[in-house]
Short mmCIF file of N, CA and C (backbone and C1' of nucleotides) in Angstrom, two decimals:
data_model
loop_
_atom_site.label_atom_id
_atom_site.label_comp_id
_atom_site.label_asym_id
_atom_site.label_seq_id
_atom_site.Cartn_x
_atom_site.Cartn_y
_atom_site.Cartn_z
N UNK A 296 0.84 -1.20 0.00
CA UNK A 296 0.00 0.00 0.00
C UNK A 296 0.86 1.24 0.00
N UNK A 297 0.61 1.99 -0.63
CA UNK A 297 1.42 3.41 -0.87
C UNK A 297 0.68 4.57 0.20
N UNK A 298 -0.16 4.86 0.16
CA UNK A 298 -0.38 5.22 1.12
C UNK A 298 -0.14 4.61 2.90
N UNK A 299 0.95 4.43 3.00
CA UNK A 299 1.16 3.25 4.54
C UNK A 299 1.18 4.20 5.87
N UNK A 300 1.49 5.07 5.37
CA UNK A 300 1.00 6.53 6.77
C UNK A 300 -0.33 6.59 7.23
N UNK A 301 -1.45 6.57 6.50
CA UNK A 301 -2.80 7.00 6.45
C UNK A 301 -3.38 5.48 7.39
N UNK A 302 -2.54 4.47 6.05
CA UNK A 302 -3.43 3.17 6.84
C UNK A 302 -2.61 2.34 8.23
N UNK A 303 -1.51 2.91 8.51
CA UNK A 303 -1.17 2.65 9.85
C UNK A 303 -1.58 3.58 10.64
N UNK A 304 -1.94 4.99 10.36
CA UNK A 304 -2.10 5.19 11.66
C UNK A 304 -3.64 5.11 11.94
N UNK A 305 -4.65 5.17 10.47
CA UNK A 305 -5.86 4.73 11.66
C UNK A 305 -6.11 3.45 12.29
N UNK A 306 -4.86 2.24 11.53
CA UNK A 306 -4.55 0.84 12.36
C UNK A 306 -4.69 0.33 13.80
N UNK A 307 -3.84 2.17 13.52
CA UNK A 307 -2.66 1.71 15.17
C UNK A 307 -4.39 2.61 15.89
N UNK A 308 -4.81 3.64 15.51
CA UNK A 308 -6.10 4.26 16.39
C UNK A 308 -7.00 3.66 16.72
N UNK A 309 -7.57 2.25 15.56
CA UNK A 309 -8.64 1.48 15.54
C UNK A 309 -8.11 0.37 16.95
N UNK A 310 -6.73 0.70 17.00
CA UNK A 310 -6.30 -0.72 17.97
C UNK A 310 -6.32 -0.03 19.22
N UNK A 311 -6.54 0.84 19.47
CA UNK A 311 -6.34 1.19 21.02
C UNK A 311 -7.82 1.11 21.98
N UNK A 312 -7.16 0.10 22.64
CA UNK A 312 -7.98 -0.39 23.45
C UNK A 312 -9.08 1.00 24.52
N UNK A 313 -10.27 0.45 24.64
CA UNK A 313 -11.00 1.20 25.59
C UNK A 313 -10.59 1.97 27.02
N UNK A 314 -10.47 3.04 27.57
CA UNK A 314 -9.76 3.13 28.84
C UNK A 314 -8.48 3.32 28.76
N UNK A 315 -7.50 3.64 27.45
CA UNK A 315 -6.36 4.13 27.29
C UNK A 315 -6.34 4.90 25.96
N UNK A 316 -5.21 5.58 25.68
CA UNK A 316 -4.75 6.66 25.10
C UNK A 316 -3.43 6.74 24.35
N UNK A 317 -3.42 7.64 23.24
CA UNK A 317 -2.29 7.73 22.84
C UNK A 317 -2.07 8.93 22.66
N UNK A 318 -0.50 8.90 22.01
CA UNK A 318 -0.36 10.41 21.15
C UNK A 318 -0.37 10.30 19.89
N UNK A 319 -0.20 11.47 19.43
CA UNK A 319 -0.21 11.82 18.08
C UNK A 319 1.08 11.60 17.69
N UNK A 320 2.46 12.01 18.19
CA UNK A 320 3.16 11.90 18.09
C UNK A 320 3.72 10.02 17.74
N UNK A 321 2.89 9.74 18.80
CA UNK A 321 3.38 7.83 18.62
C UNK A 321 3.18 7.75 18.07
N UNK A 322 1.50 7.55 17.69
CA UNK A 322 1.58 7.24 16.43
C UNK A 322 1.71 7.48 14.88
N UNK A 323 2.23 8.72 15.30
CA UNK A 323 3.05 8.92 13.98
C UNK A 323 4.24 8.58 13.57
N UNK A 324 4.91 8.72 14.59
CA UNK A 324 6.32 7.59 14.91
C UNK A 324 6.29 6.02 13.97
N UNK A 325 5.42 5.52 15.01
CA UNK A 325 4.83 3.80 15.09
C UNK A 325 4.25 4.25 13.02
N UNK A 326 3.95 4.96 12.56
CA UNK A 326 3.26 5.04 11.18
C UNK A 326 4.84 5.29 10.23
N UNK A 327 5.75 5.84 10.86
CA UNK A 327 6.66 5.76 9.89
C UNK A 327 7.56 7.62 9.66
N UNK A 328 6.65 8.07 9.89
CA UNK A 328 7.41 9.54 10.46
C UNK A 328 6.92 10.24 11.57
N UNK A 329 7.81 10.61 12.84
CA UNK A 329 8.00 10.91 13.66
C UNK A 329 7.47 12.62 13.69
N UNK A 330 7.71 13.05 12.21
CA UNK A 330 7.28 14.28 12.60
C UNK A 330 5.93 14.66 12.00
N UNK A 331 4.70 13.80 11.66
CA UNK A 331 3.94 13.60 10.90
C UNK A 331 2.49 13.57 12.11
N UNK A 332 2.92 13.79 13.44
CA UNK A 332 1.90 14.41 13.84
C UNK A 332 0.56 15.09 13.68
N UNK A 333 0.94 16.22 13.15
CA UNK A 333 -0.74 17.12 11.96
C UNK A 333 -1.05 16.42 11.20
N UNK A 334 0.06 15.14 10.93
CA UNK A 334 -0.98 14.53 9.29
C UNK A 334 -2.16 13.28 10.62
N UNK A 335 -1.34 13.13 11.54
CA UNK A 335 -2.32 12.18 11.79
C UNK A 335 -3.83 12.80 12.48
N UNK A 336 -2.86 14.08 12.91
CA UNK A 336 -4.33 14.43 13.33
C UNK A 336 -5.22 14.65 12.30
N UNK A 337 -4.96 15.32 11.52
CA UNK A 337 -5.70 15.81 10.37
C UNK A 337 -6.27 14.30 9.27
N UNK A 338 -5.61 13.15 9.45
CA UNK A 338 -6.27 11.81 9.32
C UNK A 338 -7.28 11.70 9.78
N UNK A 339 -7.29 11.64 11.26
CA UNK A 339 -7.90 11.56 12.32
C UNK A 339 -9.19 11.75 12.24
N UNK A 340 -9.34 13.39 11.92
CA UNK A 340 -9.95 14.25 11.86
C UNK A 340 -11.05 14.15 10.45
N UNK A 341 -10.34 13.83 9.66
CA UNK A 341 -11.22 13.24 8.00
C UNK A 341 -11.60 11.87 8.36
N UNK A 342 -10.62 11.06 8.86
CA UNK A 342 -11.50 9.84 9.02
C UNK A 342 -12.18 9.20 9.59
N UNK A 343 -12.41 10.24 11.12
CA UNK A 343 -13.17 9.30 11.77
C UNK A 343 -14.65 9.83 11.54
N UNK A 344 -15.17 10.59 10.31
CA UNK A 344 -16.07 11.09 10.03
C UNK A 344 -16.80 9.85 9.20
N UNK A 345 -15.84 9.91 9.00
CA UNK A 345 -16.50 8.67 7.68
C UNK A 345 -15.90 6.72 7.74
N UNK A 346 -14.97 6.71 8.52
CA UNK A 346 -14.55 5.14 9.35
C UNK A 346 -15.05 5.23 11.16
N UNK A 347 -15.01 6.16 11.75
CA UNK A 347 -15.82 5.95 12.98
C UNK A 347 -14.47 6.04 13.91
N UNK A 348 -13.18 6.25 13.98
CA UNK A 348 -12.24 6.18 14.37
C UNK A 348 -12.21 6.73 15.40
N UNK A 349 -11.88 6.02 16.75
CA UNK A 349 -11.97 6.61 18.31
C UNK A 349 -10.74 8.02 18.28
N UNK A 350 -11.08 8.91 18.01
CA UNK A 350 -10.72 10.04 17.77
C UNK A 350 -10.09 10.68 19.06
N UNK A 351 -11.20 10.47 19.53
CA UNK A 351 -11.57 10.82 21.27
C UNK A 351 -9.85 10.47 22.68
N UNK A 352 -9.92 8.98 21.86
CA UNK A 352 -8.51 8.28 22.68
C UNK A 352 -7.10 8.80 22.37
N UNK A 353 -6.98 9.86 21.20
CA UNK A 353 -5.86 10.66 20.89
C UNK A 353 -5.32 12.00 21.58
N UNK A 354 -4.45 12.36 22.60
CA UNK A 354 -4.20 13.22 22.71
C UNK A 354 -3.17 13.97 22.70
N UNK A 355 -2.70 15.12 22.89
CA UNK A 355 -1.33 15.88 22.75
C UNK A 355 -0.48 15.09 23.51
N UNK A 356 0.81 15.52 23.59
CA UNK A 356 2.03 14.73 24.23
C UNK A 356 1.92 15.16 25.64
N UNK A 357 1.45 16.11 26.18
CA UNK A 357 1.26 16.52 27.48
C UNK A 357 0.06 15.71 27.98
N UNK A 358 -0.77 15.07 27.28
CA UNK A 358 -1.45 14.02 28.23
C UNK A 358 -2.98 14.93 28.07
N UNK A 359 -2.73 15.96 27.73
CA UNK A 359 -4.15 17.18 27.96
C UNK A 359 -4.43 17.09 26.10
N UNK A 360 -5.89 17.40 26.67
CA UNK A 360 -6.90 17.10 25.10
C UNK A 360 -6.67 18.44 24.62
N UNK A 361 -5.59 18.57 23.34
CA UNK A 361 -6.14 19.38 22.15
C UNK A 361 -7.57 20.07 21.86
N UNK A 362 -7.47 21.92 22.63
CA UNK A 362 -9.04 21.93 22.29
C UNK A 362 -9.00 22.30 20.68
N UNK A 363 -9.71 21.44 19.96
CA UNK A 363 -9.86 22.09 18.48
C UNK A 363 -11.10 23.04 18.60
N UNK A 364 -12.25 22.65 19.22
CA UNK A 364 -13.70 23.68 18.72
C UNK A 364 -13.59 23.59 20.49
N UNK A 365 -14.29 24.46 20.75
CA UNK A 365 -15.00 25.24 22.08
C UNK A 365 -15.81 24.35 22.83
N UNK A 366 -16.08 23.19 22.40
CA UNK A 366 -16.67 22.07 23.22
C UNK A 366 -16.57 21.13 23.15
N UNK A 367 -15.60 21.10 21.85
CA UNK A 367 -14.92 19.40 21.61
C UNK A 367 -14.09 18.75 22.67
N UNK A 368 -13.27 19.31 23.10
CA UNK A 368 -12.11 18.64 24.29
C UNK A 368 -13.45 18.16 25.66
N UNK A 369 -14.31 18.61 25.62
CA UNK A 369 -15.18 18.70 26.76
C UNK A 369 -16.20 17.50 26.27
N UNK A 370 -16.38 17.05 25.12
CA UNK A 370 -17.00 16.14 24.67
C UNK A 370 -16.37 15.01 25.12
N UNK A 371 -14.78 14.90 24.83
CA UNK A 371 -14.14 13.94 24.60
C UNK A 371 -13.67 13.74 25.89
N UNK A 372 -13.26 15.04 26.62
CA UNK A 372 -13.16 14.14 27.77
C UNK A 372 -14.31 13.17 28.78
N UNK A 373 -15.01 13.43 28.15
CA UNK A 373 -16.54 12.56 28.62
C UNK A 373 -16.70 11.29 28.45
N UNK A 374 -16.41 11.24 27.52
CA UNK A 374 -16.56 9.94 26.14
C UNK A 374 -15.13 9.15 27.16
N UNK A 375 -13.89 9.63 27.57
CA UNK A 375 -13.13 8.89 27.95
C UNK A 375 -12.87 8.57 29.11
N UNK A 376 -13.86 9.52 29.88
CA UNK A 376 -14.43 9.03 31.10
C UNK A 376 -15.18 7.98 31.84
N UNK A 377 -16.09 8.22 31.00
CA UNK A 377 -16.87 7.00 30.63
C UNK A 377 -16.47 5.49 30.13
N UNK A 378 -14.89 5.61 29.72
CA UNK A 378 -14.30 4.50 29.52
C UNK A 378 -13.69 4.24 30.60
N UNK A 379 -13.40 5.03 31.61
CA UNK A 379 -12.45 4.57 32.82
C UNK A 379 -11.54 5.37 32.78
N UNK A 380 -11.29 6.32 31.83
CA UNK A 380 -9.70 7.12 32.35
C UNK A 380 -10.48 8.03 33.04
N UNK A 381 -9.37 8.49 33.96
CA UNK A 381 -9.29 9.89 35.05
C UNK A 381 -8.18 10.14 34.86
N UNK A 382 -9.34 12.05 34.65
CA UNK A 382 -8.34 12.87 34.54
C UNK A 382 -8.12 13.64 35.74
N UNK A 383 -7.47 14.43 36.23
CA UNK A 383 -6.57 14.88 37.45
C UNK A 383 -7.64 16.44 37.18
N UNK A 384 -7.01 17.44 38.61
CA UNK A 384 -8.16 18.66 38.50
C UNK A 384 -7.64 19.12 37.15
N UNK A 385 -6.56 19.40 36.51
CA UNK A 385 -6.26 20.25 35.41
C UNK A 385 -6.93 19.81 33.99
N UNK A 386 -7.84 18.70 34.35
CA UNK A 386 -8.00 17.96 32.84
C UNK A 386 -7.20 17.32 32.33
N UNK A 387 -6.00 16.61 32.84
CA UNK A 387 -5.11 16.30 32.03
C UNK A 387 -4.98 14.50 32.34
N UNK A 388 -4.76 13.88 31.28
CA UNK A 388 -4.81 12.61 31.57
C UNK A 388 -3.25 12.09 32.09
N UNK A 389 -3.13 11.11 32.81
CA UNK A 389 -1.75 10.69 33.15
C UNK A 389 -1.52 9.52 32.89
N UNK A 390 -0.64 10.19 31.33
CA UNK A 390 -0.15 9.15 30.99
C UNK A 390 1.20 8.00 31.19
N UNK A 391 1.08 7.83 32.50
CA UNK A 391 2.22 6.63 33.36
C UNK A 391 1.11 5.74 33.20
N UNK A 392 -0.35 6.26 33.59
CA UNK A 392 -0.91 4.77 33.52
C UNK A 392 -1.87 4.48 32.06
N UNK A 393 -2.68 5.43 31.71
CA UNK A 393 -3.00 5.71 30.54
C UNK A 393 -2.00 5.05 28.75
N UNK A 394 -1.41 5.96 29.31
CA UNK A 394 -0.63 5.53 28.00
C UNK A 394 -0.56 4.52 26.87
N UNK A 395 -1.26 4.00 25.92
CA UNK A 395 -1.22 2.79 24.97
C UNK A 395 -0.50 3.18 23.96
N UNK A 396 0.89 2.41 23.82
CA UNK A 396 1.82 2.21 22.83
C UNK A 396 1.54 1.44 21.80
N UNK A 397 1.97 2.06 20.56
CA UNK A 397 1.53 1.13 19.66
C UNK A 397 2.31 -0.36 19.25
N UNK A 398 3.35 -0.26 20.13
CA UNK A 398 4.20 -1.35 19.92
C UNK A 398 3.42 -2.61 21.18
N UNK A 399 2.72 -2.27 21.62
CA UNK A 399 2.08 -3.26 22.45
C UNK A 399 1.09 -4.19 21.97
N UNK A 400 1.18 -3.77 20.46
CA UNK A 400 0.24 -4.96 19.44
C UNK A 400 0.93 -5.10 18.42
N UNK A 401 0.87 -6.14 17.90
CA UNK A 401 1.47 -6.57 16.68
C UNK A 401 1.37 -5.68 15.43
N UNK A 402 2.56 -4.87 15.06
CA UNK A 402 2.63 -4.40 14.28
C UNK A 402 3.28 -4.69 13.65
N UNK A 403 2.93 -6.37 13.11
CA UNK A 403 3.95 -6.85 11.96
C UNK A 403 4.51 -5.50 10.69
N UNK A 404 3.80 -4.75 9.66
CA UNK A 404 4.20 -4.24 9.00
C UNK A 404 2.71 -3.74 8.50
N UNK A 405 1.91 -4.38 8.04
CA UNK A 405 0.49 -4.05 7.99
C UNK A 405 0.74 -3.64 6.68
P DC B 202 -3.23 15.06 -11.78
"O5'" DC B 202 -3.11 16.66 -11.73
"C5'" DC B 202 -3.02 17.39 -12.94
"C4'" DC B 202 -2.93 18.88 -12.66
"C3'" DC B 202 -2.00 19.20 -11.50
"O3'" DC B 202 -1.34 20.43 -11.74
"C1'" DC B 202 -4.23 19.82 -10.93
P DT B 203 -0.14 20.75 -10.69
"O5'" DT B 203 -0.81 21.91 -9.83
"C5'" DT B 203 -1.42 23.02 -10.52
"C4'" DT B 203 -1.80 24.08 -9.52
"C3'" DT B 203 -0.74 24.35 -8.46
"O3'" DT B 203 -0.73 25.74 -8.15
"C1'" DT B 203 -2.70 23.53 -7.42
P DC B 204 0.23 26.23 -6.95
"O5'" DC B 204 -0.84 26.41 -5.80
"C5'" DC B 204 -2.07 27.11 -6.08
"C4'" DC B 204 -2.75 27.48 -4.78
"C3'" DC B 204 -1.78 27.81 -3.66
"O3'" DC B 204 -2.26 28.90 -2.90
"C1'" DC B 204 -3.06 25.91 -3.06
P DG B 205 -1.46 29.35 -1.55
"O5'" DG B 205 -2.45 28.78 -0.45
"C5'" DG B 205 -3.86 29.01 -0.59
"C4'" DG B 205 -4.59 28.54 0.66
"C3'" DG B 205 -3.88 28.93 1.95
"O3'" DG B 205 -4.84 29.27 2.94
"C1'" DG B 205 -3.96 26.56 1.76
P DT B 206 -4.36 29.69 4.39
"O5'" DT B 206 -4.63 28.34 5.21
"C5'" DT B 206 -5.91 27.73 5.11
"C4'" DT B 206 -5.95 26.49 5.99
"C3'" DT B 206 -5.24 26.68 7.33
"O3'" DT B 206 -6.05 26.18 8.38
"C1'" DT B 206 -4.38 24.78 6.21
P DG B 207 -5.92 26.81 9.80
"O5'" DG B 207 -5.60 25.46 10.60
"C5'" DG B 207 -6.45 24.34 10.43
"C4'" DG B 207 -5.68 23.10 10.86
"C3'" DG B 207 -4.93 23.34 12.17
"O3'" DG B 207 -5.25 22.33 13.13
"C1'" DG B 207 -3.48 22.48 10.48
P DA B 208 -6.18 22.84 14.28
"O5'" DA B 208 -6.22 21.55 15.19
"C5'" DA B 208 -6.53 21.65 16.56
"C4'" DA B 208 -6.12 20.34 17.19
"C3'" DA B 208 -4.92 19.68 16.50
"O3'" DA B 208 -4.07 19.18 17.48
"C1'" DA B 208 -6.72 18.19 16.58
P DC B 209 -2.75 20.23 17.81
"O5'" DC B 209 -1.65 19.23 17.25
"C5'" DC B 209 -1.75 17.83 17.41
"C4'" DC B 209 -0.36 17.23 17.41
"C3'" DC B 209 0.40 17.46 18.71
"O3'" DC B 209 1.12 16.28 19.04
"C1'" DC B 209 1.62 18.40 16.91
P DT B 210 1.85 16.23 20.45
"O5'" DT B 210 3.38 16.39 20.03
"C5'" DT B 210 3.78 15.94 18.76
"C4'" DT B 210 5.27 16.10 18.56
"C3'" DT B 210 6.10 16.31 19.84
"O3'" DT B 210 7.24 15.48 19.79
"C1'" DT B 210 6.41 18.15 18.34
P DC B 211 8.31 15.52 20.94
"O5'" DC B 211 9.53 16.30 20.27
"C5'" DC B 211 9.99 15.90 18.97
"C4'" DC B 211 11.05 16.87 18.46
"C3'" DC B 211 12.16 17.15 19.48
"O3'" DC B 211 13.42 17.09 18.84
"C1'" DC B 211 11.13 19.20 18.82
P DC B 212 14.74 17.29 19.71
"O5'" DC B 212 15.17 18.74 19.22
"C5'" DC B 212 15.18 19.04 17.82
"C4'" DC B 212 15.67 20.47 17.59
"C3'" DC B 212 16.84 20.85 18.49
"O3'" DC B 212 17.78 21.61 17.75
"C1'" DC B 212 15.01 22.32 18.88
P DC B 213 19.14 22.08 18.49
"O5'" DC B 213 18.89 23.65 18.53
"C5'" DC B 213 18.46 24.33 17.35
"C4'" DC B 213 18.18 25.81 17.65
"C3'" DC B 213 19.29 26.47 18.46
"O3'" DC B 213 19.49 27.80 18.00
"C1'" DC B 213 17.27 26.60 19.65
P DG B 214 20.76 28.60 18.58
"O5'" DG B 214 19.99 29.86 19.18
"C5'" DG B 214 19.04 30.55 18.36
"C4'" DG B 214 18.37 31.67 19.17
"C3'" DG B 214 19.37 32.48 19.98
"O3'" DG B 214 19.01 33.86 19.97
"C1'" DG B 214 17.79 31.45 21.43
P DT C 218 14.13 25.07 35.58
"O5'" DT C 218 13.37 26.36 35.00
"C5'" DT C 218 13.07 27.45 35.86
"C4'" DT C 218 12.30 28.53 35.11
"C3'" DT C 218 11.15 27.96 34.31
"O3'" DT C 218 10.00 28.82 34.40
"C1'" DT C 218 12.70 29.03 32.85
P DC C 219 8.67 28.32 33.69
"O5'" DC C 219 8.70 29.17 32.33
"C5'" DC C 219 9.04 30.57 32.39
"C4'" DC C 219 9.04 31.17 30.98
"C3'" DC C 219 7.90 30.69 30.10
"O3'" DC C 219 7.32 31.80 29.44
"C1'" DC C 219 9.97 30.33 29.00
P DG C 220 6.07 31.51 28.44
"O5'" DG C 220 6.79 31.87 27.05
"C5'" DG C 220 7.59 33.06 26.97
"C4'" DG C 220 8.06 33.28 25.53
"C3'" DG C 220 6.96 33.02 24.51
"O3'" DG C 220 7.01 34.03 23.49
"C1'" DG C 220 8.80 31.55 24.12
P DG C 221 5.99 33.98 22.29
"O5'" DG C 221 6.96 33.55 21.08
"C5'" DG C 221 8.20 34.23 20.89
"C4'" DG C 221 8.97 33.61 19.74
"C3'" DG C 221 8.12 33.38 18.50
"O3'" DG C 221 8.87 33.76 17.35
"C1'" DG C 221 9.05 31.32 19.23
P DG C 222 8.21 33.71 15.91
"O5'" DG C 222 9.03 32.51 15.25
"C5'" DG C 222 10.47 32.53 15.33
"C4'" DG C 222 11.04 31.30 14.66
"C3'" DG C 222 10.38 30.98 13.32
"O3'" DG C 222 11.39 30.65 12.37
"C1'" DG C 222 10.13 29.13 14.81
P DA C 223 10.98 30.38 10.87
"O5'" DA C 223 11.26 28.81 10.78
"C5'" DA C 223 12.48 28.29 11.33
"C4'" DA C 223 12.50 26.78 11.21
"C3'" DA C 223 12.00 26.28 9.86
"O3'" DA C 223 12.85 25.23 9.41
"C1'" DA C 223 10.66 25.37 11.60
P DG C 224 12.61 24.56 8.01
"O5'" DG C 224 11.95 23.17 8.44
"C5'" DG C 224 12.60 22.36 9.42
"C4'" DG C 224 11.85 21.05 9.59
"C3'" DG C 224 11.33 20.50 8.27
"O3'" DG C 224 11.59 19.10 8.22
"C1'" DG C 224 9.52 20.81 9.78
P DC C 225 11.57 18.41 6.73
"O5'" DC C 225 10.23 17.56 6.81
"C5'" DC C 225 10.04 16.63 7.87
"C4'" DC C 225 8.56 16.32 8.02
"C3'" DC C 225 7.85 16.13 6.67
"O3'" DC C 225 7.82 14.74 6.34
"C1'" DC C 225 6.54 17.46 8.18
P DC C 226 7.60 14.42 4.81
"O5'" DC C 226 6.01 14.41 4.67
"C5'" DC C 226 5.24 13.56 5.51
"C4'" DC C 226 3.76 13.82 5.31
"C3'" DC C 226 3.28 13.67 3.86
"O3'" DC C 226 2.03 13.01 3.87
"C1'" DC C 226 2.63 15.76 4.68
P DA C 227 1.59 12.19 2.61
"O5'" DA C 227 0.03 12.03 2.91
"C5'" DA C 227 -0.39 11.53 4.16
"C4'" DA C 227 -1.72 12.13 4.56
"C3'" DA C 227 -2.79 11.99 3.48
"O3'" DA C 227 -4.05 11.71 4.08
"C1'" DA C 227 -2.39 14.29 3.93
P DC C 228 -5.22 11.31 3.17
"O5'" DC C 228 -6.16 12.58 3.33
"C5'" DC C 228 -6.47 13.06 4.64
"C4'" DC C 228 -7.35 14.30 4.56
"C3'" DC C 228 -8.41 14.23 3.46
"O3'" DC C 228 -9.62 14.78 3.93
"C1'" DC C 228 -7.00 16.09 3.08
P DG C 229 -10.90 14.62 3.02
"O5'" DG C 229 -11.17 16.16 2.72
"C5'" DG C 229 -11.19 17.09 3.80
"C4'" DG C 229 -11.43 18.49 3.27
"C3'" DG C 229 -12.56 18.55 2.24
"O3'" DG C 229 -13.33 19.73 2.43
"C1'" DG C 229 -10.51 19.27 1.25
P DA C 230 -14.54 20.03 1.41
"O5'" DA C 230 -14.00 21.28 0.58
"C5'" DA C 230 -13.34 22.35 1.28
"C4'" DA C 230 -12.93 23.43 0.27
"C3'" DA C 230 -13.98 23.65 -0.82
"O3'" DA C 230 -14.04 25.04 -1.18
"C1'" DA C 230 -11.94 22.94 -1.80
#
DNA sequence: CTCGTGACTCCCG
DNA sequence: TCGGGAGCCACGA
């Protein structure tokens, strides 16, 4: 597949388990460029409109939800609440325990 | 087909 | 310690 950025990283998004989190950064890493961050968000962002992609379980490297719109971060932190993460008073998730790596599933090559 | 944009991150001053 | 700039590339219009 030529496109292998696009389809690893909504791979690696579709794989993250309920009640944990990633970054953008990983998995852009884990997709093949490290500095390809905005593309995943901006993946992210187109595809989970139209593939359904837990969008929600992605956040900045600081562990705190990216506000894109004025009530989105407030959506999502709901949605991941509701899965079991807690977040601390600042909103911010902590990721020591949070954290889902994408190397923690088989990422033969895909 | 071309252009603009961005839900990030890292490095340097 | 803190702030600003550059790099990267897919998606939508």
């Amino acid at each position: 597949m030529a496109d292998i950025f696009s389809t690893r990283a909504k791979a690696i998004i579709c794989r993250i388990p309920a009640g944990m989190v990633t970054t953008y950064g990983l998995v852009a890493s884990y997709s093949g460029n490290r500095s390809g961050a905005r593309q995943v968000a901006r993946i992210l962002y187109a595809s989970s409109d139209k593939y359904a992609l837990p969008w929600h379980r992605v956040v900045n490297r600081t562990g705190l939800i990216s506000p894109r719109a004025s009530m989105g971060h407030i959506f999502q932190k709901q949605l991941l609440e509701e899965e079991g993460v807690v977040f601390d008073e600042n909103g911010r998730i902590d990721l020591a325990i949070y954290l889902w790596r994408p190397e923690s599933f088989d990422q033969d090559k895909y």
